[in-house]
Amino acid sequence: MKTIVSAALVAASLFAIPASAANLVLYISQPNEDAQATVDGFMAANPDIKVDWVRDGTPKIIAKLQAEIQAGNPVADILLIADMVTLERLKEDGKLLAYKSPEAAQYDAALYDADGYYYSTKLITTGIMYNTSAGMKPTSWKDLTKPEAKGLVTMPSPLASGAALIHAQTLAAVPGLGWDFYKSLAENGAIAAGGNGAVLKSVASGEKAYGMVVDYLPIREKAKGAPVEFVFPSEGVSAVTEPVGILASSKNAEAAKKFVDYVLSEKGQEGFLKLGYIPARNGMKVPEGFPARDTIKVLPINAADALKNSDQDLKTFSGIYGSN
Amino acid sequence: MHGYVRTGNSQPAWLFPFVVITVLILSVLPLARLAMVGIAAFANGGVIDVLSAPSLWSATYYTIVTSVLGTMISLVIGCLFAFLLTLTDIRGKGPLSFFFVLPMMIPPQVTALAWVQMSGPSSPLLKALAIAPPLGSPQPLYSVGGIALLYGVQHAPLVYLALRAGLMTLPRDGVEAARLSGASSFRVFRDIILPLSLPGIIAGAAISFVSCTGNFGIPAILGIPASIFTLPTLIFTKFSAFTSRTFGDVAVLSAIIAMISVAGLMIQDRALRGRDYRVIGLSGASAAFELGAWRFLFTPVLWAILFFMLAAPFFALVAGALVPAYGVPLNFKTMSLHAFEEILFRQAVTRTAFVNSISLAGATAACLLVVTVLAAYMLTRRKDAASRIIASLIEIPYSLPGIVMAVAFILVFAAPIPLLHVSLYGTIWIILIAYFSSFFAVSLKPVVSAFHQLDPALEEAARLSGAGFFRRLFDIIVPLIAPAAGASVILVFLIACNELTISALLWSAGTQTLGVAIYNLDDSGSSDFASALSVLVVLMVVVMMLLLELLAKRLPKGVVPWRN
């Protein structure tokens, strides 16, 4: 018997299975390329820290985290996800660690948690993208309910994207839009499936002509030559701020704090700027292709209400769009 | 084990308990846990909620519809290839067979991705040829028909292999007698060959149906954008809206998938019951038919099917990896290797995924081989009820969809293991154990059939000369079953390397497999990276299959699935 066990162990050791999670584990909702660039930038500044990262849409990554917490084995040290509302909920559940970053002085007080549980890293707005061969050039949200856009509109699902949930909650609170706007979109044949990446693909490739989408994707693709345009609709845009937070269960809190400092630092913010995001830090430029920051009309959202209503709002949305 | 009389083969006393414990851990424990959680969910009244959800019934409906249609398509294509390549003198059998089995070895999400790149207004391939459909045309594959079509393509090789095995053993004298009595080729086919090949066809249909019901990669890429959910993708989305009830819900959903698969297998049983297919005479109906002038019809048809199944999607995949941005037509000016650069030199996940998939597959194949050799020894040496029960317990996890096993293992290992206080959930080990469980049967089959062909006299002689169990094992048995063992290792390795269904639910930071990496890249909107990685995976699979092909001459007949 012993021989067998040792034989099996030898066989297993031949294929030395890499242990997961060497140092820091980051759960992130940026696209792979950006996530890798962010991590590479951090590791260049802190060569002694290794970062493993996982990318998925915010709701999915939080679900993964919740499942791990329930199993008593949360893997992540740091979250860098779409919106403050999600992190506020984790803070209330006592899942986050408070850390007062010295970098916070350079940020607008509305952009971070006063107790230091989470800090915004960038400004991501959701507007309208359209394929350049589309017949109508939309300028407002309402344009998407016109007959010209029938069956040609797509949007991310709040089940897959954190920004999409905030977006729906923001528009739902705007007088003249509200859930009725989402209902008339659905009547106009709009679909909601997948994340922002799926919307980009579908509009850039011409399966659909119009899409609600986060700003940096189409602006970046347009620069690469894709046949798309992005507009900030006249009613205003919703915004998420992609905050970063440290999990209370983290065994590498010191390294995690360094990561928080890095993404808030001028260097880290410049990295985001290069990737095409609007940095959250004061006094930074906006990326190529964006209007000046003060000309973008950001619609307000009440974080406390958003948090309280998010389950109900998800149900409302799913009810209109028949997804589960 | 009362009443068990030791036969002439002395087995070490630990062998039987060892195999039993292994089977308990790999099959009984996870399935029992799944049943318990499911029953608990029922008992807590949660069942009303689960069963009254419209999403559940629409997912069940879509699962059955796509699987039935997919099975039909795979039957048509698989039977056509099996009959033509086994019974006629068509030329180029070797390459045709090799290429036809290839789709089975390619991860389903890669197949789906390739087909999506091949059709619809977004196709870089069609855009390059300037025949892409106009703006706003829906992607035709995002539909029930699209899912079924790809199921058919993905599983046709399963039908082909199952039917071929049957056709190889057709009695030649029956065919010849009919011929001599002046029956036409069509009559011979209809009255002799078709009835005798029914078991193979039905077995192929059953395997294909079960694989369809559990497939995750294809409906994930083709179904979710059109809000068509099958049970496996519904389970996956349940995990992305995690609540305290999720575990109970997915246990119930898994049970429904398991029931559909078992129903499929029972229909197969019923279809074959009460018929006797034993035949006498020479077998091996090789080239029973001469095609003659029909060759000019069938050869191009087969190659055309292969072109659409393999070549066109692969070129589309390459095109999808070379476009600089979505919607840009591909030509020599716009072509860019950026995606390959990013995947090969910048994305850490690529290396992680290759290392994980290859080491998981290697460890699964090697460790299973050790267990398999011992289990096969025991199963073939003691022919009692206990060994028959064990054999079927090993078979169950393989015949259930991977997603069901994945859910079962999450339930078992979600909580820390008692006594050891470590939790496997979120580590690479839970994926490894799930692989052990799911691929045990794959590993066992070739080894058991090799054991059946061993002459017991050899081992008897060694035993009389006083050789101990391990001495006999290493000096006599292992060398004799080595070819089959090698085949078992390679098959398990290939299947495990391309697996997505299990790892889609079990992956975590640093434990992504290739399947997961491809799916996530596509999901984040980077389908150019997903295509680039897929191209690398396809090349890897082809290289492995070519290696098997080169080894085939040294392996026993029937080990390399696509060879005569």
mmCIF file of C-alpha atoms in Angstrom, chain A residues 1 5 22 45 48 54 72 84 89 103 107-108 140 160 181 189 196 210-211 218 230 238 251 256 268 276 288 292 309:
data_model
loop_
_atom_site.group_PDB
_atom_site.id
_atom_site.type_symbol
_atom_site.label_atom_id
_atom_site.label_comp_id
_atom_site.label_asym_id
_atom_site.label_seq_id
_atom_site.Cartn_x
_atom_site.Cartn_y
_atom_site.Cartn_z
ATOM 1 C CA MET A 1 0.000 0.000 0.000
ATOM 2 C CA VAL A 5 0.895 5.841 -2.299
ATOM 3 C CA ALA A 22 1.461 33.156 -4.654
ATOM 4 C CA ALA A 45 6.986 49.563 -9.273
ATOM 5 C CA ASP A 48 9.050 42.004 -4.771
ATOM 6 C CA VAL A 54 -8.942 37.123 -12.206
ATOM 7 C CA GLY A 72 -14.687 29.559 4.084
ATOM 8 C CA MET A 84 -19.061 51.993 -5.191
ATOM 9 C CA ARG A 89 -22.586 46.582 0.450
ATOM 10 C CA GLU A 103 -2.943 59.547 -1.806
ATOM 11 C CA TYR A 107 -9.176 63.129 -4.618
ATOM 12 C CA ASP A 108 -12.601 64.713 -4.415
ATOM 13 C CA SER A 140 -30.131 61.541 -26.837
ATOM 14 C CA ALA A 160 -23.256 40.570 -16.135
ATOM 15 C CA PHE A 181 -37.933 54.357 -21.104
ATOM 16 C CA GLY A 189 -36.766 45.254 -29.956
ATOM 17 C CA ASN A 196 -20.040 45.700 -22.319
ATOM 18 C CA TYR A 210 -26.720 51.142 -31.584
ATOM 19 C CA GLY A 211 -25.571 50.200 -28.119
ATOM 20 C CA PRO A 218 -15.672 52.417 -28.438
ATOM 21 C CA PHE A 230 -19.430 57.360 -29.233
ATOM 22 C CA SER A 238 -24.354 57.669 -15.827
ATOM 23 C CA LYS A 251 -3.486 37.597 4.515
ATOM 24 C CA ALA A 256 -2.552 45.077 -0.694
ATOM 25 C CA GLY A 268 -0.950 54.472 -11.558
ATOM 26 C CA GLY A 276 -8.084 55.352 -22.339
ATOM 27 C CA GLU A 288 -7.474 61.261 -26.456
ATOM 28 C CA ALA A 292 -12.989 68.095 -21.509
ATOM 29 C CA ASN A 309 -33.093 48.837 -4.319
#
